[in-house]
């Protein structure tokens, strides 16, 4: 049956109008620019990705003297996982990035696995001075020879320091600072300053649970406690912990949030990140939480950690870009199920858009929201809004030059809607809510290239039982090889990779329910590329 349709053509100052599918040769998936830098097929235009070779977990996320540092797991010899280094990039706004030389290389103690970095503002380590406090990186050593020999003590913890704001690094001659008594998966230290007890605290995973340690000088560490043997999801190894305080929105109440990545065992397969809300007394983390909570229900947001927060007003008014007490997260936009197989050639993997975390109380329960940081607006050309009404059986079709570099946003009160992005090759990327089962889903089974790995053509689902009964916001951010969806300002989030054979150029809005649905303040906005 041919359904009646309404056709809308969005006209903006920056794009060329066309009203039907172009019969000319297919465009490249990359954006059209004057240079070929960062224009390979599927190359993200506004997400961070390495210039070349393999990248995974974000590491060492720290702000110091006007500079945001992003370190990351990096293998400089190939586009598949190999001996790990720490790659390095910097930014002044968390939007545009500058690549820096490799920061940390493997040594006799092993490969350089994931970890964190802090500003040692009181020079407790003695590596710097009070006038020039050091950056200190805390990371896991992974000794391949030990693993290959069948030992279980091949992961230990090391530190390094920088006195020039991250440009060069010196490893501590007393490494490793924490040895291993025989725990196979003993890694990913996240260190923060406990301002109440005036000590450094380390969150460290050990198999499928958490250990907490403390230190006065970042060199000598004492084990405090364990958490998680009987809490949370345990379908795989725990990784990349992060423990931090957050104020409950609209109150003076403070809770502690623990992030734990797990692989496998995520709700839609492979790797994902769970969280716990509770309390930390300087020694133990405790929670009354009985259910499993997920930061992001999509397939491709893993190993996310946050920027370390410095003491309040530490820099005074010296830096306009000071994040203050905001808790900002970046995740690795991939999944270990197929990370080594995705169809890129020069590089592999990207990071999520930086997201601000906020803690809200909904009834008697706590929910961790995550939503694009305010500075993401620097990339968006907002060109106006309009209201769209869609009746059942009368889909609305919107045509646009390139949906793969856009932000789409609207307000809706319906729990029944479906959006489908398409192109002239027949690729289709679907998403929407089914009110009968109270779930939101992303259907990438026909979204483009899906044949490179058997599990990629999935339809991840997310329960949305607690969406407001009234209006809520839907925000969709599409890059050349990813989609991020934020419902109700980040209450529910899904992130997924996509590999369309050409850019999506049409969007169909459908109403599978009974009464009309109204999409208020509907916007399609071009997102600027960040690479020059």
Short mmCIF file of C-alpha atoms in Angstrom, two decimals:
data_model
loop_
_atom_site.label_atom_id
_atom_site.label_comp_id
_atom_site.label_asym_id
_atom_site.label_seq_id
_atom_site.Cartn_x
_atom_site.Cartn_y
_atom_site.Cartn_z
CA UNK A 1 0.00 0.00 0.00
CA UNK A 2 1.32 3.45 -0.90
CA UNK A 3 0.95 5.76 2.08
CA UNK A 4 0.27 9.47 1.56
CA UNK A 5 3.30 11.52 2.45
CA UNK A 6 4.21 15.13 3.05
CA UNK A 7 7.55 16.32 1.71
CA UNK A 8 9.55 19.02 3.46
CA UNK A 9 12.76 20.41 2.02
CA UNK A 10 14.98 22.21 4.52
CA UNK A 11 16.75 25.24 3.08
CA UNK A 12 19.70 26.78 4.90
CA UNK A 13 22.23 29.39 3.91
CA UNK A 14 25.06 26.88 4.03
CA UNK A 15 23.60 24.10 1.87
CA UNK A 16 22.45 23.55 -1.69
CA UNK A 17 18.75 22.86 -2.07
CA UNK A 18 17.60 19.68 -3.79
CA UNK A 19 14.14 18.13 -3.74
CA UNK A 20 14.69 14.59 -4.91
CA UNK A 21 17.31 11.89 -4.74
CA UNK A 22 20.31 12.86 -6.87
CA UNK A 23 21.05 10.50 -9.78
CA UNK A 24 24.62 11.71 -10.13
CA UNK A 25 27.53 9.50 -8.99
CA UNK A 26 27.42 8.72 -5.27
CA UNK A 27 29.22 11.22 -3.01
CA UNK A 28 32.05 10.20 -0.74
CA UNK A 29 31.02 9.59 2.85
CA UNK A 30 33.51 12.27 3.92
CA UNK A 31 32.63 15.96 4.03
CA UNK A 32 33.62 18.14 1.09
CA UNK A 33 36.59 20.31 2.05
CA UNK A 34 39.58 21.88 0.35
CA UNK A 35 42.10 19.52 1.91
CA UNK A 36 42.13 15.76 2.21
CA UNK A 37 43.04 15.93 5.92
CA UNK A 38 40.48 13.95 7.91
CA UNK A 39 38.32 13.26 4.87
CA UNK A 40 38.69 9.50 4.55
CA UNK A 41 35.47 7.47 4.30
CA UNK A 42 33.77 7.26 7.72
CA UNK A 43 36.19 9.75 9.27
CA UNK A 44 34.44 11.59 12.15
CA UNK A 45 34.24 15.31 11.48
CA UNK A 46 33.57 16.57 15.01
CA UNK A 47 34.46 13.65 17.26
CA UNK A 48 38.04 13.09 18.37
CA UNK A 49 39.90 10.36 16.48
CA UNK A 50 43.64 9.73 16.08
CA UNK A 51 45.34 10.84 12.88
CA UNK A 52 46.20 7.22 12.22
CA UNK A 53 46.41 3.74 13.74
CA UNK A 54 44.61 2.17 16.71
CA UNK A 55 42.98 3.94 19.66
CA UNK A 56 40.84 2.71 22.55
CA UNK A 57 40.21 3.86 26.16
CA UNK A 58 40.45 7.55 27.13
CA UNK A 59 43.09 7.99 29.85
CA UNK A 60 44.63 10.67 32.06
CA UNK A 61 41.86 13.22 31.61
CA UNK A 62 43.03 16.30 33.48
CA UNK A 63 42.75 20.09 33.18
CA UNK A 64 45.73 22.31 34.01
CA UNK A 65 46.48 25.97 33.30
CA UNK A 66 43.90 26.43 30.57
CA UNK A 67 44.56 23.11 28.83
CA UNK A 68 42.37 20.01 28.74
CA UNK A 69 44.50 16.90 28.32
CA UNK A 70 43.18 13.75 26.67
CA UNK A 71 45.48 10.75 26.78
CA UNK A 72 44.35 7.48 25.27
CA UNK A 73 45.31 3.88 24.66
CA UNK A 74 47.27 3.90 21.41
CA UNK A 75 49.15 1.48 19.17
CA UNK A 76 51.23 3.46 16.65
CA UNK A 77 52.08 0.55 14.35
CA UNK A 78 48.72 -0.81 13.15
CA UNK A 79 44.95 -0.28 13.14
CA UNK A 80 44.39 -3.29 15.39
CA UNK A 81 45.18 -3.56 19.10
CA UNK A 82 48.87 -4.01 19.91
CA UNK A 83 51.47 -2.98 22.51
CA UNK A 84 49.84 -0.08 24.31
CA UNK A 85 51.23 3.47 24.58
CA UNK A 86 49.55 6.64 25.80
CA UNK A 87 48.61 8.88 22.89
CA UNK A 88 48.02 12.54 23.70
CA UNK A 89 45.87 15.44 22.52
CA UNK A 90 45.02 18.82 24.03
CA UNK A 91 42.17 21.29 23.79
CA UNK A 92 41.16 24.66 25.16
CA UNK A 93 37.43 24.06 24.76
CA UNK A 94 36.91 20.25 24.61
CA UNK A 95 35.63 20.75 21.07
CA UNK A 96 38.68 21.38 18.86
CA UNK A 97 41.75 19.22 19.43
CA UNK A 98 45.48 19.43 18.77
CA UNK A 99 47.48 16.24 18.40
CA UNK A 100 50.62 15.90 20.53
CA UNK A 101 53.48 13.37 20.43
CA UNK A 102 53.09 10.04 22.21
CA UNK A 103 53.33 10.67 25.96
CA UNK A 104 54.20 7.28 27.46
CA UNK A 105 55.99 4.32 25.87
CA UNK A 106 56.30 0.70 27.07
CA UNK A 107 59.38 -0.12 29.14
CA UNK A 108 60.91 -3.05 31.03
CA UNK A 109 57.92 -3.19 33.39
CA UNK A 110 55.46 -3.66 30.54
CA UNK A 111 53.00 -2.02 28.20
CA UNK A 112 51.22 1.17 29.30
CA UNK A 113 47.59 0.30 29.97
CA UNK A 114 44.78 2.61 31.13
CA UNK A 115 44.97 5.03 34.04
CA UNK A 116 44.46 8.60 35.15
CA UNK A 117 46.33 11.86 35.78
CA UNK A 118 46.20 14.47 38.53
CA UNK A 119 47.56 17.91 39.25
CA UNK A 120 49.67 17.35 42.37
CA UNK A 121 48.78 20.86 43.51
CA UNK A 122 50.56 20.61 46.89
CA UNK A 123 53.56 18.78 45.40
CA UNK A 124 52.98 15.83 47.73
CA UNK A 125 55.07 13.64 45.44
CA UNK A 126 58.07 15.95 45.54
CA UNK A 127 58.39 15.72 41.76
CA UNK A 128 57.89 19.47 41.29
CA UNK A 129 57.57 22.56 43.45
CA UNK A 130 54.64 24.44 44.96
CA UNK A 131 55.14 27.10 42.28
CA UNK A 132 55.28 24.47 39.54
CA UNK A 133 53.21 21.50 40.71
CA UNK A 134 53.66 18.38 38.59
CA UNK A 135 51.15 16.51 36.54
CA UNK A 136 51.31 12.91 37.72
CA UNK A 137 50.06 10.04 35.57
CA UNK A 138 49.03 6.81 37.27
CA UNK A 139 48.72 3.80 34.96
CA UNK A 140 48.81 0.02 34.71
CA UNK A 141 51.90 -1.82 33.55
CA UNK A 142 51.05 -4.97 31.57
CA UNK A 143 54.01 -7.35 31.28
CA UNK A 144 53.40 -9.46 28.17
CA UNK A 145 56.17 -11.91 29.05
CA UNK A 146 54.46 -12.64 32.36
CA UNK A 147 51.09 -13.16 30.73
CA UNK A 148 52.56 -15.45 28.08
CA UNK A 149 54.31 -17.48 30.79
CA UNK A 150 50.95 -18.15 32.43
CA UNK A 151 51.57 -16.00 35.50
CA UNK A 152 48.78 -14.00 37.16
CA UNK A 153 50.89 -11.14 38.52
CA UNK A 154 51.66 -9.47 35.18
CA UNK A 155 49.70 -6.25 35.88
CA UNK A 156 51.13 -3.66 38.28
CA UNK A 157 50.68 0.09 38.80
CA UNK A 158 53.22 2.75 37.84
CA UNK A 159 53.50 6.54 37.83
CA UNK A 160 55.17 9.23 35.74
CA UNK A 161 55.35 13.00 36.08
CA UNK A 162 55.52 16.10 33.89
CA UNK A 163 56.81 19.57 34.80
CA UNK A 164 55.89 21.23 31.49
CA UNK A 165 52.11 20.70 31.44
CA UNK A 166 52.21 17.34 29.75
CA UNK A 167 54.70 17.94 26.95
CA UNK A 168 57.34 15.57 28.34
CA UNK A 169 57.17 12.82 30.95
CA UNK A 170 59.58 11.14 33.35
CA UNK A 171 58.75 7.74 34.83
CA UNK A 172 59.29 7.27 38.55
CA UNK A 173 62.45 5.28 39.24
CA UNK A 174 60.66 3.37 42.02
CA UNK A 175 58.04 1.83 39.70
CA UNK A 176 55.91 -0.15 40.13
CA UNK A 177 54.27 1.62 43.07
CA UNK A 178 51.71 -1.17 43.60
CA UNK A 179 52.71 -4.77 43.01
CA UNK A 180 50.47 -7.74 42.32
CA UNK A 181 49.79 -10.69 44.62
CA UNK A 182 48.35 -12.84 41.85
CA UNK A 183 45.26 -11.09 40.45
CA UNK A 184 44.97 -11.63 36.70
CA UNK A 185 42.94 -8.48 35.93
CA UNK A 186 44.37 -5.79 38.21
CA UNK A 187 44.26 -2.47 36.43
CA UNK A 188 42.97 0.94 35.37
CA UNK A 189 43.76 3.17 38.40
CA UNK A 190 41.62 6.30 38.74
CA UNK A 191 43.12 8.65 41.34
CA UNK A 192 41.52 11.70 42.96
CA UNK A 193 42.18 14.01 45.90
CA UNK A 194 39.95 13.37 48.93
CA UNK A 195 39.51 16.92 50.22
CA UNK A 196 37.88 15.78 53.47
CA UNK A 197 40.60 13.36 54.55
CA UNK A 198 43.46 15.15 52.77
CA UNK A 199 44.77 12.12 50.93
CA UNK A 200 44.95 10.64 47.46
CA UNK A 201 42.45 7.85 46.76
CA UNK A 202 42.78 5.27 44.00
CA UNK A 203 39.92 3.25 42.52
CA UNK A 204 41.37 0.08 40.99
CA UNK A 205 39.64 -2.98 39.51
CA UNK A 206 40.57 -6.50 40.54
CA UNK A 207 38.80 -9.11 38.43
CA UNK A 208 35.09 -8.43 38.81
CA UNK A 209 35.18 -6.06 41.78
CA UNK A 210 36.71 -2.79 42.98
CA UNK A 211 39.57 -2.04 45.34
CA UNK A 212 40.17 1.33 47.02
CA UNK A 213 43.66 2.48 48.05
CA UNK A 214 45.08 5.68 49.51
CA UNK A 215 48.41 7.51 49.57
CA UNK A 216 49.92 10.69 50.99
CA UNK A 217 52.49 11.09 48.20
CA UNK A 218 51.30 9.08 45.15
CA UNK A 219 54.24 6.70 45.70
CA UNK A 220 53.37 4.57 48.73
CA UNK A 221 49.89 3.08 48.68
CA UNK A 222 47.73 1.32 51.30
CA UNK A 223 44.72 -0.83 50.50
CA UNK A 224 41.52 0.44 52.14
CA UNK A 225 38.58 -1.73 51.09
CA UNK A 226 36.77 -3.67 48.38
CA UNK A 227 33.39 -3.26 46.73
CA UNK A 228 31.16 -5.05 44.28
CA UNK A 229 31.52 -8.79 44.73
CA UNK A 230 27.76 -8.98 45.36
CA UNK A 231 26.67 -5.81 43.52
CA UNK A 232 26.05 -4.92 39.91
CA UNK A 233 26.55 -6.80 36.66
CA UNK A 234 29.16 -9.58 36.61
CA UNK A 235 28.93 -10.97 33.10
CA UNK A 236 32.55 -10.02 32.39
CA UNK A 237 35.68 -8.35 33.70
CA UNK A 238 35.32 -4.99 35.46
CA UNK A 239 37.41 -2.18 33.97
CA UNK A 240 38.02 1.58 34.05
CA UNK A 241 36.54 2.60 37.42
CA UNK A 242 35.78 6.20 38.34
CA UNK A 243 34.60 7.43 41.75
CA UNK A 244 33.48 11.02 42.35
CA UNK A 245 30.98 13.17 44.29
CA UNK A 246 28.00 14.88 42.65
CA UNK A 247 25.41 17.21 44.08
CA UNK A 248 21.83 16.07 43.53
CA UNK A 249 20.31 18.61 41.13
CA UNK A 250 18.25 21.25 42.90
CA UNK A 251 19.42 20.26 46.39
CA UNK A 252 22.42 20.52 48.70
CA UNK A 253 22.59 16.74 49.01
CA UNK A 254 25.82 15.14 47.81
CA UNK A 255 26.16 11.52 46.71
CA UNK A 256 29.08 9.54 45.33
CA UNK A 257 28.93 7.96 41.89
CA UNK A 258 30.97 4.92 40.87
CA UNK A 259 31.40 4.12 37.17
CA UNK A 260 32.42 0.58 36.22
CA UNK A 261 32.91 -0.59 32.66
CA UNK A 262 32.30 -4.28 31.99
CA UNK A 263 33.26 -6.54 29.11
CA UNK A 264 31.32 -8.59 28.17
CA UNK A 265 28.00 -8.26 29.95
CA UNK A 266 26.43 -5.04 28.64
CA UNK A 267 22.64 -5.08 28.13
CA UNK A 268 22.89 -5.00 24.33
CA UNK A 269 25.95 -7.22 24.03
CA UNK A 270 29.67 -6.84 24.47
CA UNK A 271 31.05 -3.93 26.47
CA UNK A 272 29.23 -1.20 28.39
CA UNK A 273 29.34 0.99 31.50
CA UNK A 274 27.28 0.54 34.67
CA UNK A 275 27.04 2.99 37.56
CA UNK A 276 26.31 2.95 41.27
CA UNK A 277 25.07 5.81 43.45
CA UNK A 278 26.03 5.69 47.11
CA UNK A 279 28.33 7.10 49.77
CA UNK A 280 32.09 7.23 50.41
CA UNK A 281 33.41 7.74 53.94
CA UNK A 282 37.09 8.05 53.06
CA UNK A 283 37.61 4.31 53.28
CA UNK A 284 34.62 2.43 51.88
CA UNK A 285 32.10 2.97 49.10
CA UNK A 286 28.62 1.70 50.00
CA UNK A 287 25.28 1.73 48.24
CA UNK A 288 21.69 0.64 48.86
CA UNK A 289 21.22 0.24 45.12
CA UNK A 290 19.87 -3.18 44.14
CA UNK A 291 19.18 -2.73 40.43
CA UNK A 292 21.75 -2.49 37.64
CA UNK A 293 22.01 0.97 36.11
CA UNK A 294 23.64 1.73 32.75
CA UNK A 295 25.22 5.02 31.75
CA UNK A 296 24.47 4.48 28.06
CA UNK A 297 22.31 1.72 26.60
CA UNK A 298 23.91 1.88 23.15
CA UNK A 299 26.50 -0.53 21.85
CA UNK A 300 29.34 1.98 21.50
CA UNK A 301 30.19 3.93 24.64
CA UNK A 302 32.78 2.14 26.73
CA UNK A 303 35.57 2.85 29.25
CA UNK A 304 34.24 6.36 29.87
CA UNK A 305 35.88 8.32 32.68
CA UNK A 306 35.73 11.92 33.84
CA UNK A 307 38.05 14.89 34.07
CA UNK A 308 39.53 15.21 37.54
CA UNK A 309 38.14 18.21 39.42
CA UNK A 310 40.59 20.49 41.22
CA UNK A 311 39.92 22.21 44.56
CA UNK A 312 37.27 24.89 44.15
CA UNK A 313 38.64 28.21 42.81
CA UNK A 314 42.13 26.70 42.55
CA UNK A 315 42.95 28.85 39.50
CA UNK A 316 40.89 31.83 40.63
CA UNK A 317 39.80 33.84 37.59
CA UNK A 318 42.98 33.19 35.63
CA UNK A 319 41.41 30.95 32.97
CA UNK A 320 38.11 31.65 31.25
CA UNK A 321 37.78 28.00 30.21
CA UNK A 322 38.13 26.61 33.75
CA UNK A 323 35.58 23.76 34.11
CA UNK A 324 35.04 24.56 37.78
CA UNK A 325 33.25 21.69 39.48
CA UNK A 326 31.60 20.32 36.32
CA UNK A 327 32.01 16.57 35.93
CA UNK A 328 32.79 15.91 32.25
CA UNK A 329 32.96 12.43 30.73
CA UNK A 330 34.44 11.10 27.49
CA UNK A 331 33.99 7.49 26.38
CA UNK A 332 35.51 5.24 23.74
CA UNK A 333 32.98 4.98 20.93
CA UNK A 334 33.34 1.30 20.14
CA UNK A 335 32.66 -2.20 21.44
CA UNK A 336 35.17 -5.00 21.99
CA UNK A 337 32.84 -7.39 20.14
CA UNK A 338 33.79 -5.84 16.79
CA UNK A 339 36.26 -3.02 17.54
CA UNK A 340 39.06 -4.68 15.56
CA UNK A 341 36.83 -5.23 12.51
CA UNK A 342 35.18 -1.90 11.74
CA UNK A 343 35.66 -0.83 8.08
CA UNK A 344 38.15 2.02 8.38
CA UNK A 345 41.59 1.87 6.81
CA UNK A 346 43.96 4.56 8.10
CA UNK A 347 42.78 4.75 11.72
CA UNK A 348 40.38 2.93 13.98
CA UNK A 349 38.03 4.28 16.67
CA UNK A 350 36.76 7.64 17.94
CA UNK A 351 35.65 9.17 21.22
CA UNK A 352 32.16 10.27 22.21
CA UNK A 353 31.23 13.91 22.42
CA UNK A 354 32.29 15.19 25.86
CA UNK A 355 29.28 14.99 28.16
CA UNK A 356 28.43 16.73 31.40
CA UNK A 357 27.16 14.39 34.11
CA UNK A 358 24.38 15.39 36.50
CA UNK A 359 22.61 13.47 39.24
CA UNK A 360 18.86 13.73 39.57
CA UNK A 361 16.43 12.17 41.99
CA UNK A 362 13.34 10.74 40.33
CA UNK A 363 10.91 9.64 43.02
CA UNK A 364 12.98 7.60 45.46
CA UNK A 365 15.63 6.70 42.91
CA UNK A 366 18.76 8.39 41.59
CA UNK A 367 19.49 8.73 37.88
CA UNK A 368 22.77 9.80 36.28
CA UNK A 369 22.09 12.05 33.29
CA UNK A 370 24.74 12.61 30.60
CA UNK A 371 24.37 15.33 27.98
CA UNK A 372 26.64 17.18 25.52
CA UNK A 373 28.71 19.90 27.15
CA UNK A 374 27.73 23.52 26.61
CA UNK A 375 30.72 24.16 24.35
CA UNK A 376 29.34 21.77 21.74
CA UNK A 377 27.12 24.70 20.75
CA UNK A 378 30.24 26.33 19.27
CA UNK A 379 29.99 23.87 16.38
CA UNK A 380 26.31 24.28 15.61
CA UNK A 381 24.80 26.67 13.08
CA UNK A 382 21.26 27.13 14.35
CA UNK A 383 19.01 28.18 11.48
CA UNK A 384 15.49 28.18 12.90
CA UNK A 385 12.74 25.90 14.15
CA UNK A 386 9.35 24.74 12.98
CA UNK A 387 6.54 22.54 14.28
CA UNK A 388 5.71 19.29 12.48
CA UNK A 389 2.48 17.31 12.88
CA UNK A 390 2.35 13.68 11.75
CA UNK A 391 -0.88 11.70 11.48
CA UNK A 392 -1.01 7.93 11.58
CA UNK A 393 -0.38 6.51 8.11
CA UNK A 394 0.90 9.85 6.74
CA UNK A 395 4.70 9.86 7.07
CA UNK A 396 6.62 13.09 6.79
CA UNK A 397 9.72 13.00 4.56
CA UNK A 398 12.50 15.54 4.97
CA UNK A 399 15.30 15.94 2.44
CA UNK A 400 18.69 17.34 3.37
CA UNK A 401 22.12 17.53 1.76
CA UNK A 402 23.90 15.42 4.37
CA UNK A 403 22.33 14.15 7.60
CA UNK A 404 25.66 12.60 8.60
CA UNK A 405 27.00 15.86 9.97
CA UNK A 406 23.97 17.23 11.77
CA UNK A 407 22.21 17.77 15.05
CA UNK A 408 18.45 17.15 15.10
CA UNK A 409 16.37 18.35 18.00
CA UNK A 410 12.68 18.56 18.88
CA UNK A 411 10.15 18.45 21.72
CA UNK A 412 7.52 15.70 21.81
CA UNK A 413 4.99 14.29 24.26
CA UNK A 414 4.26 11.03 22.44
CA UNK A 415 5.76 7.67 23.40
CA UNK A 416 5.17 6.39 19.86
CA UNK A 417 7.32 7.69 17.02
CA UNK A 418 9.79 6.39 14.48
CA UNK A 419 12.50 8.16 12.48
CA UNK A 420 14.28 6.52 9.54
CA UNK A 421 17.34 7.96 7.82
CA UNK A 422 17.93 6.76 4.28
CA UNK A 423 19.90 7.28 1.07
CA UNK A 424 19.72 6.35 -2.59
CA UNK A 425 21.67 3.13 -1.97
CA UNK A 426 18.84 1.82 0.16
CA UNK A 427 20.63 2.12 3.50
CA UNK A 428 18.23 2.67 6.39
CA UNK A 429 18.92 3.68 9.97
CA UNK A 430 15.85 3.53 12.18
CA UNK A 431 15.15 4.75 15.69
CA UNK A 432 12.15 5.40 17.86
CA UNK A 433 9.93 4.45 20.78
CA UNK A 434 7.42 1.60 20.93
CA UNK A 435 4.81 2.48 23.56
CA UNK A 436 3.57 -1.10 23.89
CA UNK A 437 6.88 -2.34 25.27
CA UNK A 438 8.11 1.04 26.61
CA UNK A 439 11.42 0.77 24.79
CA UNK A 440 13.53 2.98 22.56
CA UNK A 441 15.60 1.26 19.89
CA UNK A 442 18.18 1.92 17.20
CA UNK A 443 17.92 -0.38 14.19
CA UNK A 444 21.21 -0.41 12.29
CA UNK A 445 20.66 -3.82 10.67
CA UNK A 446 20.37 -2.16 7.23
CA UNK A 447 22.24 1.06 8.00
CA UNK A 448 25.07 0.47 5.49
CA UNK A 449 28.16 -1.68 5.97
CA UNK A 450 27.15 -4.31 8.52
CA UNK A 451 28.78 -7.44 7.11
CA UNK A 452 32.24 -7.04 8.64
CA UNK A 453 31.20 -8.81 11.87
CA UNK A 454 28.22 -11.02 12.60
CA UNK A 455 27.04 -9.19 15.73
CA UNK A 456 27.19 -5.65 14.35
CA UNK A 457 23.79 -5.73 12.58
CA UNK A 458 21.95 -5.46 15.86
CA UNK A 459 18.89 -3.61 17.15
CA UNK A 460 19.84 -2.41 20.64
CA UNK A 461 16.90 -1.62 22.91
CA UNK A 462 16.56 0.66 25.94
CA UNK A 463 13.71 0.66 28.50
CA UNK A 464 12.25 4.15 28.90
CA UNK A 465 9.65 3.55 31.58
CA UNK A 466 10.48 6.74 33.48
CA UNK A 467 10.26 9.26 30.66
CA UNK A 468 8.06 12.22 31.65
CA UNK A 469 4.35 11.88 30.94
CA UNK A 470 4.50 15.41 29.56
CA UNK A 471 6.81 16.86 26.91
CA UNK A 472 10.46 15.86 26.68
CA UNK A 473 13.38 16.67 24.39
CA UNK A 474 14.82 14.36 21.74
CA UNK A 475 18.34 15.28 20.57
CA UNK A 476 20.15 13.30 17.86
CA UNK A 477 23.76 13.92 16.85
CA UNK A 478 25.01 12.27 13.66
CA UNK A 479 28.62 12.18 12.49
CA UNK A 480 29.93 10.27 9.48
CA UNK A 481 30.12 7.00 11.41
CA UNK A 482 28.12 7.46 14.60
CA UNK A 483 24.80 8.39 16.12
CA UNK A 484 24.23 9.64 19.68
CA UNK A 485 20.68 9.99 20.99
CA UNK A 486 19.75 11.88 24.16
CA UNK A 487 16.21 11.66 25.53
CA UNK A 488 14.97 14.15 28.14
CA UNK A 489 18.28 16.05 28.43
CA UNK A 490 20.30 12.88 28.90
CA UNK A 491 18.07 10.79 31.16
CA UNK A 492 18.21 8.03 28.55
CA UNK A 493 21.14 7.80 26.13
CA UNK A 494 22.16 5.51 23.28
CA UNK A 495 25.39 5.65 21.25
CA UNK A 496 26.09 3.51 18.19
CA UNK A 497 28.52 3.30 15.32
CA UNK A 498 27.17 3.27 11.76
CA UNK A 499 28.85 2.87 8.39
CA UNK A 500 26.48 4.03 5.62
CA UNK A 501 27.58 3.40 2.04
CA UNK A 502 26.80 7.04 1.30
CA UNK A 503 25.55 9.95 3.34
CA UNK A 504 21.94 9.83 4.51
CA UNK A 505 19.90 12.39 2.58
CA UNK A 506 16.31 11.70 3.63
CA UNK A 507 14.52 11.39 6.94
CA UNK A 508 11.10 9.80 7.31
CA UNK A 509 9.04 10.57 10.40
CA UNK A 510 6.30 8.04 11.13
CA UNK A 511 3.46 7.84 13.62
CA UNK A 512 2.77 4.18 14.47
CA UNK A 513 0.18 5.09 17.11
CA UNK A 514 -3.35 6.40 16.89
CA UNK A 515 -3.61 10.13 17.51
CA UNK A 516 -1.50 12.80 15.84
CA UNK A 517 2.01 13.39 17.12
CA UNK A 518 3.46 16.87 17.34
CA UNK A 519 7.17 17.55 17.02
CA UNK A 520 7.59 21.05 18.40
CA UNK A 521 10.56 23.32 17.70
CA UNK A 522 11.96 20.84 15.19
CA UNK A 523 15.51 21.70 14.05
CA UNK A 524 18.04 20.28 11.62
CA UNK A 525 21.39 21.97 12.18
CA UNK A 526 24.71 21.57 10.42
CA UNK A 527 27.62 20.70 12.75
CA UNK A 528 30.98 22.23 11.82
CA UNK A 529 34.02 20.04 11.34
CA UNK A 530 36.85 20.54 13.81
CA UNK A 531 39.83 19.51 11.69
CA UNK A 532 41.80 22.06 9.66
#
